[in-house]
PDB file of C-alpha atoms in Angstrom:
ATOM      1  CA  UNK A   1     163.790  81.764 -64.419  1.00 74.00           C
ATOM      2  CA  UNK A   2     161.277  78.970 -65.187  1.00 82.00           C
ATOM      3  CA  UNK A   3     159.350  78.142 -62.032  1.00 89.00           C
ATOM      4  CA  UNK A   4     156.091  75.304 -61.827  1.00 94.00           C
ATOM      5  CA  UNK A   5     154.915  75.637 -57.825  1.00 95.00           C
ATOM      6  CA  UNK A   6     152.116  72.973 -56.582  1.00 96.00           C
ATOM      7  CA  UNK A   7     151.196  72.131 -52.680  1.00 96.00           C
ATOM      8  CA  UNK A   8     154.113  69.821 -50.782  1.00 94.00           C
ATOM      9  CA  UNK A   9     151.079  67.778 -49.572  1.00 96.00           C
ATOM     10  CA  UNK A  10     147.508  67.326 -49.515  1.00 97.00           C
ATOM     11  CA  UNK A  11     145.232  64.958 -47.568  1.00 97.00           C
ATOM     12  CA  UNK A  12     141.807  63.924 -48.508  1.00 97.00           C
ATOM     13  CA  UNK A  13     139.205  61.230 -47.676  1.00 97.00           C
ATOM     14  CA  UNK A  14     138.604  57.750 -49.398  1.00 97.00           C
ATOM     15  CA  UNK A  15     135.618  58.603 -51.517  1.00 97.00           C
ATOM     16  CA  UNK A  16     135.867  62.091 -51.688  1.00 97.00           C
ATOM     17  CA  UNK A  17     137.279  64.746 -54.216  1.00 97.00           C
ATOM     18  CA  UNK A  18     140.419  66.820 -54.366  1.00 98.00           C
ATOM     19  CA  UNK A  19     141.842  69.085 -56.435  1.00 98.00           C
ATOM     20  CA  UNK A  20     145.412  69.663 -56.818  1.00 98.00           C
ATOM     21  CA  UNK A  21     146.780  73.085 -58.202  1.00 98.00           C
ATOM     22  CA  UNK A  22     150.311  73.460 -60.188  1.00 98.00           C
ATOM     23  CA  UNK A  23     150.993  77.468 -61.454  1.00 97.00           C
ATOM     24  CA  UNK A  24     153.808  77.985 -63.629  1.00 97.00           C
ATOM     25  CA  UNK A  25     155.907  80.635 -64.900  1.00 95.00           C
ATOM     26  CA  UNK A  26     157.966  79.486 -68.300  1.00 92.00           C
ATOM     27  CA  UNK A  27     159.790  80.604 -71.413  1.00 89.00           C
ATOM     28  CA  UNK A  28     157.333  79.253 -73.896  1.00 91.00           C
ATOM     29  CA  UNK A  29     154.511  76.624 -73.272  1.00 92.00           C
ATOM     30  CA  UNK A  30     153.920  73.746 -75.194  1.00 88.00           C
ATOM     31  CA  UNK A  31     151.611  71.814 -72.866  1.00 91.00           C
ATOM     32  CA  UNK A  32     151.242  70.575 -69.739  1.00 94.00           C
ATOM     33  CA  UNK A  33     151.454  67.176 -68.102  1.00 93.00           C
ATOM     34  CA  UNK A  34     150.389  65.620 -65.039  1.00 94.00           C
ATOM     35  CA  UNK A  35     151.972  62.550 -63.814  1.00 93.00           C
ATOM     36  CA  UNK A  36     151.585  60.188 -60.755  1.00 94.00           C
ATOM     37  CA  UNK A  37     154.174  58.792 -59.094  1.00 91.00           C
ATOM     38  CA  UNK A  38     153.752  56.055 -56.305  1.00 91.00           C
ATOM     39  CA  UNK A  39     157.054  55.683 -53.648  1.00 85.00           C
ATOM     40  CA  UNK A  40     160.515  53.762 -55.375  1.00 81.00           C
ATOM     41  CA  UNK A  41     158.754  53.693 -59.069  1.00 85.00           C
ATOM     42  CA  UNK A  42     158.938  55.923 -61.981  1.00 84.00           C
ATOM     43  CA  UNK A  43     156.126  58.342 -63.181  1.00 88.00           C
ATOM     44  CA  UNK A  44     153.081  57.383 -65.070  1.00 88.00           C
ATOM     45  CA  UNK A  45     151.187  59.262 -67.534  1.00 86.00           C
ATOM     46  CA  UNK A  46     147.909  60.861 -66.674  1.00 92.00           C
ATOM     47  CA  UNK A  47     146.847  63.933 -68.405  1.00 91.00           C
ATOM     48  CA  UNK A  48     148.362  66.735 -71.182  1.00 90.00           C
ATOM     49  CA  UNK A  49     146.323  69.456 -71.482  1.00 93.00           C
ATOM     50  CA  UNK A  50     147.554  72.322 -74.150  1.00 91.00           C
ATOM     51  CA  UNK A  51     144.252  73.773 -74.629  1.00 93.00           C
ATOM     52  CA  UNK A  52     142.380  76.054 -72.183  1.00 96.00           C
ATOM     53  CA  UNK A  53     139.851  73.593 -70.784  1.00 96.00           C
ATOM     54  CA  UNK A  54     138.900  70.679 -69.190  1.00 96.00           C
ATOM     55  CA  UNK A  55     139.900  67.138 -70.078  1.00 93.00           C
ATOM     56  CA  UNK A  56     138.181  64.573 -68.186  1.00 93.00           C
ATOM     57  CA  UNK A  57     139.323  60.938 -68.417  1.00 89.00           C
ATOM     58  CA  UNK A  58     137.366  58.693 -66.012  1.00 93.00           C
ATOM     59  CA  UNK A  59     137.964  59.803 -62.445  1.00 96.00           C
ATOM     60  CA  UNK A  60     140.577  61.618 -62.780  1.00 96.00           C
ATOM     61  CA  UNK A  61     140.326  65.449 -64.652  1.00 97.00           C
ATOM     62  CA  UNK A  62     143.229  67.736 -66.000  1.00 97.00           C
ATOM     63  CA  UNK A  63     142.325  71.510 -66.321  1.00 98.00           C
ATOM     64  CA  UNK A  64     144.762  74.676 -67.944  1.00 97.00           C
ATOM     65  CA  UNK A  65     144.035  78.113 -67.598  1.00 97.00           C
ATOM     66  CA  UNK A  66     147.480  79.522 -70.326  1.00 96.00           C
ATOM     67  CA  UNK A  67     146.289  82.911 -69.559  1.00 96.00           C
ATOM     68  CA  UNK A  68     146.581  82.563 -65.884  1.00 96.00           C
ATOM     69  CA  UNK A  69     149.392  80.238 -66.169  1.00 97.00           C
ATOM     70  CA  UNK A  70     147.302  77.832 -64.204  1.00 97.00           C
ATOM     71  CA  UNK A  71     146.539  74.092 -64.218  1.00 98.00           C
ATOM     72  CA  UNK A  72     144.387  71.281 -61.609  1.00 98.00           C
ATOM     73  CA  UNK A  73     144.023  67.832 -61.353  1.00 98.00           C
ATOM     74  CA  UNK A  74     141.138  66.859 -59.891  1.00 98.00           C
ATOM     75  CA  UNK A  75     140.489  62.837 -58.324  1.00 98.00           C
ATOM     76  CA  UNK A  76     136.718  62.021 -57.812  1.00 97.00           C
ATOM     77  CA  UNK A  77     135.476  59.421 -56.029  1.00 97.00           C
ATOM     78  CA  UNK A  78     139.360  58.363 -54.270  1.00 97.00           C
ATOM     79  CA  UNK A  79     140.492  55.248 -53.678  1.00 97.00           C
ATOM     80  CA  UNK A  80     143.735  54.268 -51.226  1.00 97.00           C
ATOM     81  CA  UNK A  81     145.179  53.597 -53.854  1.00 96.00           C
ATOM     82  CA  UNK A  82     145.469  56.773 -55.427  1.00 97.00           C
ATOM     83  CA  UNK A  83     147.739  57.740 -52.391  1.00 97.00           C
ATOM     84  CA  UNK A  84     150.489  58.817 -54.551  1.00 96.00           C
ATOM     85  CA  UNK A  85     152.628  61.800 -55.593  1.00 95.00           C
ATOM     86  CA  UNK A  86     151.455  63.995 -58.373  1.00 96.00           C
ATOM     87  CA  UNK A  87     153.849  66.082 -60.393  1.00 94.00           C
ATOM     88  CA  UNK A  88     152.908  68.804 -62.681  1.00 95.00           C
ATOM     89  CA  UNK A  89     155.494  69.463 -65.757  1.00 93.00           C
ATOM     90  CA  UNK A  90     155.569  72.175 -68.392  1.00 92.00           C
ATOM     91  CA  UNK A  91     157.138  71.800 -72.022  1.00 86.00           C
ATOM     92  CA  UNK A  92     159.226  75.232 -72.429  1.00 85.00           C
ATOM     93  CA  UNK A  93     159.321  76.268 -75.835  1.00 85.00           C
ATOM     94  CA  UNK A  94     162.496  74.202 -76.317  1.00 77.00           C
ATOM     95  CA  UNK A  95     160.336  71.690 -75.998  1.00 74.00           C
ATOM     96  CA  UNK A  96     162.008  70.596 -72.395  1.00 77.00           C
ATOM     97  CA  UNK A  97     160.068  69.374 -69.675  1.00 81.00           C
ATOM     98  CA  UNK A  98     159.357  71.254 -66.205  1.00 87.00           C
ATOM     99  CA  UNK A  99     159.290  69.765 -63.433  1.00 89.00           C
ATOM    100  CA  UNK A 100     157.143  70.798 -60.030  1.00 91.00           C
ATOM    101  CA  UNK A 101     158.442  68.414 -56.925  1.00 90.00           C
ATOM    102  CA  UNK A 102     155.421  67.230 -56.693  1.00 93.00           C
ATOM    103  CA  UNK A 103     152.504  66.791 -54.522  1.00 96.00           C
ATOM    104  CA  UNK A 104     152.249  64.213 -52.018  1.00 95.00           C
ATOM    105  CA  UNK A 105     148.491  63.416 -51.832  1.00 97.00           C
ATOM    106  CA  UNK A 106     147.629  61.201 -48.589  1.00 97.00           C
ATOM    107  CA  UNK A 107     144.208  59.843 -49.006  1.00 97.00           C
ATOM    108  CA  UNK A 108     142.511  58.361 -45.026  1.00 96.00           C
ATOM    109  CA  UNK A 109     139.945  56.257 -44.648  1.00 94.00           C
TER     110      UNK A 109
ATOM    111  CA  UNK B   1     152.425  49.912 -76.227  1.00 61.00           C
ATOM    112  CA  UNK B   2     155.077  51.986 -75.023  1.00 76.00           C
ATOM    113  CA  UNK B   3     157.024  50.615 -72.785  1.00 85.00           C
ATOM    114  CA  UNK B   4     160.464  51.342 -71.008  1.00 90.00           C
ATOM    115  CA  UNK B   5     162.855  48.756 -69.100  1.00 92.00           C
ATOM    116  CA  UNK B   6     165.021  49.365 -67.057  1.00 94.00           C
ATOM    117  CA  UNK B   7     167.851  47.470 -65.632  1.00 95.00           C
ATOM    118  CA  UNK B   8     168.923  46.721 -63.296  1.00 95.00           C
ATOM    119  CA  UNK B   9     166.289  48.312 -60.883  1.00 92.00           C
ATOM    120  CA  UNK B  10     168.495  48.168 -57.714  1.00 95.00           C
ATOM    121  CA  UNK B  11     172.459  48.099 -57.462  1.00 96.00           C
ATOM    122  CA  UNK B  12     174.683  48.807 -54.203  1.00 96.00           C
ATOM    123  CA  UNK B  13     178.162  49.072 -54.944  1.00 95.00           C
ATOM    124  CA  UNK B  14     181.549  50.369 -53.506  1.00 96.00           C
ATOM    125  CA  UNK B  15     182.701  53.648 -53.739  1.00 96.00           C
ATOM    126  CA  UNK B  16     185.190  53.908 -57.139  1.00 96.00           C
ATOM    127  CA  UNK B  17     183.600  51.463 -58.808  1.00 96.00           C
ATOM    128  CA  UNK B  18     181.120  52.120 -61.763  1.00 96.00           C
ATOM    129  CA  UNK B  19     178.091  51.060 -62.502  1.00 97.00           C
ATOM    130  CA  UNK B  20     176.323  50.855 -65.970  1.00 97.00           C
ATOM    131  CA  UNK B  21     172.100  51.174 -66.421  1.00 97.00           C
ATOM    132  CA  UNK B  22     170.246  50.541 -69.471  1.00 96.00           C
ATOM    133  CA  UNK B  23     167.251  51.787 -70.912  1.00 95.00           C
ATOM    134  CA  UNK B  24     165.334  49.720 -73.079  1.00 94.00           C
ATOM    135  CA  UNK B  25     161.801  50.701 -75.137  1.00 90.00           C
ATOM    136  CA  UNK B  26     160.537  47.730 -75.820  1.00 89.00           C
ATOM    137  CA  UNK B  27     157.862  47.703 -78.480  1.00 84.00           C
ATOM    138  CA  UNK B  28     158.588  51.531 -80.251  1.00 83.00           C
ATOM    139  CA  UNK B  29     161.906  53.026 -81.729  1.00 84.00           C
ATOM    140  CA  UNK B  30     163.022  56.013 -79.182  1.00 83.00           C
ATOM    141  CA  UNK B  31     164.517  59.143 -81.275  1.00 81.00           C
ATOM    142  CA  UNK B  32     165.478  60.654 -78.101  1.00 86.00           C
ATOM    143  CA  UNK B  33     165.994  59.047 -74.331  1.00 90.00           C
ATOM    144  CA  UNK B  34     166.363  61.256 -71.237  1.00 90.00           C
ATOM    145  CA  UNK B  35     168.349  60.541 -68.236  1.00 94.00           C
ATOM    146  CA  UNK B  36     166.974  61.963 -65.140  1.00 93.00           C
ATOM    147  CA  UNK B  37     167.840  61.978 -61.407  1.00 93.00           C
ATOM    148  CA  UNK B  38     165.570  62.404 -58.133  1.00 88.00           C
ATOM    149  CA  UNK B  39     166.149  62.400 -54.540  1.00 84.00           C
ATOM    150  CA  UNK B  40     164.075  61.443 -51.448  1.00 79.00           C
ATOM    151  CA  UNK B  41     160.741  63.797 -51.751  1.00 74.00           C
ATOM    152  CA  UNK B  42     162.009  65.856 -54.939  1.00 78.00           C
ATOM    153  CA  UNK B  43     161.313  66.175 -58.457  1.00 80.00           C
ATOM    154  CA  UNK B  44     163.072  64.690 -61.228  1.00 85.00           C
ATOM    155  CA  UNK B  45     165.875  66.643 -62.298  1.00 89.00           C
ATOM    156  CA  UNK B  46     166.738  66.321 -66.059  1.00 89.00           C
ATOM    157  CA  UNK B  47     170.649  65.384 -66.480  1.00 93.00           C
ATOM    158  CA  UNK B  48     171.092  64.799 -70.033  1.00 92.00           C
ATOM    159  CA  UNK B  49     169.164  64.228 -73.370  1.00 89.00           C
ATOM    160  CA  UNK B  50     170.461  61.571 -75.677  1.00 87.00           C
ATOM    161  CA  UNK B  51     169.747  61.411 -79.769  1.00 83.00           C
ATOM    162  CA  UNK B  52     170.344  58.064 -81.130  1.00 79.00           C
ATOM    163  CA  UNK B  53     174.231  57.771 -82.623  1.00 77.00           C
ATOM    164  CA  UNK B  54     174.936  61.397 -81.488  1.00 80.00           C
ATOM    165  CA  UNK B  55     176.219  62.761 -77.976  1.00 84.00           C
ATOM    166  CA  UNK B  56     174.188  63.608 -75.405  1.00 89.00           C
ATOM    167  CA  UNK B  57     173.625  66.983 -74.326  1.00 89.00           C
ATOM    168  CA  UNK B  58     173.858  67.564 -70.447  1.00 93.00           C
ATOM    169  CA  UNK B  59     172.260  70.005 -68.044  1.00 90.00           C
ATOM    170  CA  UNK B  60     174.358  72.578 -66.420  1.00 89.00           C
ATOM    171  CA  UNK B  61     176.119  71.103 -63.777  1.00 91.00           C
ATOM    172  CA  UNK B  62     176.331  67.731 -64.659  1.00 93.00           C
ATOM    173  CA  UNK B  63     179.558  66.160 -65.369  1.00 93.00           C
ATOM    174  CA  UNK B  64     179.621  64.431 -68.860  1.00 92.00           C
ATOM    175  CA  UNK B  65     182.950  62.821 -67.794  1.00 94.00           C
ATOM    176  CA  UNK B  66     181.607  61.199 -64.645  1.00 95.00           C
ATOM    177  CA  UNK B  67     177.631  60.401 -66.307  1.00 96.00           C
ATOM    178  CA  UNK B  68     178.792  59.014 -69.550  1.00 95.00           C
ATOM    179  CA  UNK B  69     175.637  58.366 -72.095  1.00 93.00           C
ATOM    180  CA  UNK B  70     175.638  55.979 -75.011  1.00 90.00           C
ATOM    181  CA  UNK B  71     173.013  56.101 -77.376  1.00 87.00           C
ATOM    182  CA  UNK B  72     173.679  53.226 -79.606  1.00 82.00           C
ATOM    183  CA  UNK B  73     170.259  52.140 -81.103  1.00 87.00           C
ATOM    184  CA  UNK B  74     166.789  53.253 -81.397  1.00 87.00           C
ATOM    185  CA  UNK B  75     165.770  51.223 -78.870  1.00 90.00           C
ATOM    186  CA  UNK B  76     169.033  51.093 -76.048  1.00 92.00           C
ATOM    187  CA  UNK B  77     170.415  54.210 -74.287  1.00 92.00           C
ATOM    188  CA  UNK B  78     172.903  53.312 -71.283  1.00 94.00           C
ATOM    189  CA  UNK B  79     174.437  55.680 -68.461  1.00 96.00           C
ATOM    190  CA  UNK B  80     177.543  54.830 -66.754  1.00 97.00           C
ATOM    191  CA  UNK B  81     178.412  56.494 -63.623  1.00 97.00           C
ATOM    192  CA  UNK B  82     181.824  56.570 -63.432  1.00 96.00           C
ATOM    193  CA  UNK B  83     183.981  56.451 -59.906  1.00 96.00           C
ATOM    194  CA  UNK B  84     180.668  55.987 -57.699  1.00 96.00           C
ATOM    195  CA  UNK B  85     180.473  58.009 -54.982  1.00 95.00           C
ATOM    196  CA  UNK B  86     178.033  58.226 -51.841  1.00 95.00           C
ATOM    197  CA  UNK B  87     176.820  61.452 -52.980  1.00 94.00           C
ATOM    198  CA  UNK B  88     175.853  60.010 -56.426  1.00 95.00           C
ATOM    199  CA  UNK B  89     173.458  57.783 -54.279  1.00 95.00           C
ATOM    200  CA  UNK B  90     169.872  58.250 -56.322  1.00 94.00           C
ATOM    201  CA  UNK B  91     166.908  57.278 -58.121  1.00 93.00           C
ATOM    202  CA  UNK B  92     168.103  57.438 -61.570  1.00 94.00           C
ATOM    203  CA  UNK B  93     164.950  57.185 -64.504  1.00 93.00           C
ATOM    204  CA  UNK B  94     164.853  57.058 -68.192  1.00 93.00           C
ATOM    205  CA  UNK B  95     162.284  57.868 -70.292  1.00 91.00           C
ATOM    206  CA  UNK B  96     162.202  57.892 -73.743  1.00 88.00           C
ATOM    207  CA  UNK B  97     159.948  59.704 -76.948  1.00 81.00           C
ATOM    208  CA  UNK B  98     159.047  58.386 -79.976  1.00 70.00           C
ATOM    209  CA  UNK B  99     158.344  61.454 -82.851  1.00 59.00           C
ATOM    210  CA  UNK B 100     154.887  59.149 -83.471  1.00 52.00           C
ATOM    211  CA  UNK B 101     153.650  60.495 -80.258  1.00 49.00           C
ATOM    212  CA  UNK B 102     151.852  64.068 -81.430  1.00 47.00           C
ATOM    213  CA  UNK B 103     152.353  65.572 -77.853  1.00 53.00           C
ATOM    214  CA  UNK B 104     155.813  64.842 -77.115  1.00 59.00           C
ATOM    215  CA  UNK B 105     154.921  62.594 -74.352  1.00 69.00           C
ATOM    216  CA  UNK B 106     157.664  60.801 -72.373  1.00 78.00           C
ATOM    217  CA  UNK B 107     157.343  57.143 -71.671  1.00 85.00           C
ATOM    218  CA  UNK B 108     159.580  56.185 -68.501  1.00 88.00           C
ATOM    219  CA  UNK B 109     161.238  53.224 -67.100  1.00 90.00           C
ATOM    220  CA  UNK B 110     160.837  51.888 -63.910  1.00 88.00           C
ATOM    221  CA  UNK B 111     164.314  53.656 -62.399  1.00 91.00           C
ATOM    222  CA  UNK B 112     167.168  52.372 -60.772  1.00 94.00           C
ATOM    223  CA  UNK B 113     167.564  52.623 -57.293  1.00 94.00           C
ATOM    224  CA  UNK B 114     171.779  53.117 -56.795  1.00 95.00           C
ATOM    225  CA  UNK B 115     173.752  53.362 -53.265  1.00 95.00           C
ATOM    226  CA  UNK B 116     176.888  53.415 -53.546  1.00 96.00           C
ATOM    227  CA  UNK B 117     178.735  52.517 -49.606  1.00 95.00           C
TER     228      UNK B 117
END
């Protein structure tokens, strides 16, 4: 079966880093998204990474590993606002996405 | 660019009655809209996947008959739920992709928070 596992829940410090890991097992890849998604709304595009490497977009990074069927997002320099849940999705090779349930990231003063 | 309405973003209604949603992209032409359901503190499940002027195709497990899908334009996809029921209390979300897109990215709308009494 098709399987994307991340961490329930993380908490970090405002001003500080964190990284938050999504592995996946699929039939196919063809990419890999990262999404946040703040309490009552809808998702919101951060990152798709479908090359091994690191794509860094202000202070917020996306990382993929296809070999190790591994993928981070890392948040520099946090703000409260970036209290959120992050979800980690996988395009199959049906071109369907993947969803993880997500990682609820509490950041604390 | 790239952006999704949704409407309306909250509705309470009785159970048995039904209760339409639209999806809207307002500024690109969607060649395929996705209906999607979550629950408190999970991920989105995918229900269906809707081409413009053909029928959706559904997950397993969800009822076309009850989750009814119209695809009528380019830019309008709607989902009817059909005899309500408390257990079809949800966050529903659309999203919608546009071929112009090279990564297949999925632009979503704001959801629609349903309870049905």
């Amino acid at each position: 079966g098709q399987n994307i596992d991340q961490p329930t829940e993380m908490t970090a410090t405002e001003g500080a880093i964190v990284q938050i890991n999504c592995t996946y097992q699929t039939s196919g890849f063809n990419g890999l998204f990262w999404y946040q998604q703040h309490a009552g709304e809808a998702p919101t595009f951060l990152s798709y990474n479908v090359l091994d490497g690191l794509e860094e977009k202000g202070r917020f990074s996306s990382f993929l590993s296809r070999s190790k069927g591994y993928s981070y997002l890392l948040l520099k320099e946090l703000q409260m606002k970036d209290s959120a849940s992050y979800l980690c999705a996988v395009l199959d090779s049906n071109y369907q996405l993947i969803w993880g349930a997500g990682t609820k990231l509490i950041i604390k003063p | 660019g790239a952006v999704v309405s949704q409407h309306p973003s909250r509705v309470i209604c009785k159970s048995g009655t039904s209760v339409k949603i639209e999806c809207r992209s307002l500024d690109f032409q969607a060649t395929t809209m996705f209906w999607y359901r979550q629950f408190p503190k999970k991920s989105l499940m995918l229900m269906a996947t809707s081409n413009e002027g053909s029928k959706a195709t559904y997950e397993q497990g969800v009822e076309k008959d009850k989750f009814l899908i119209n695809h009528a334009s380019l830019t309008l996809s709607t989902l009817t739920v059909t005899s309500a029921h408390p257990e079809d209390s949800s966050f529903y979300i659309c999203s919608a992709g546009t071929s112009s897109v090279s990564y297949n990215e999925q632009f979503f709308g704001p959801g629609t928070r349903l309870t049905v009494l």
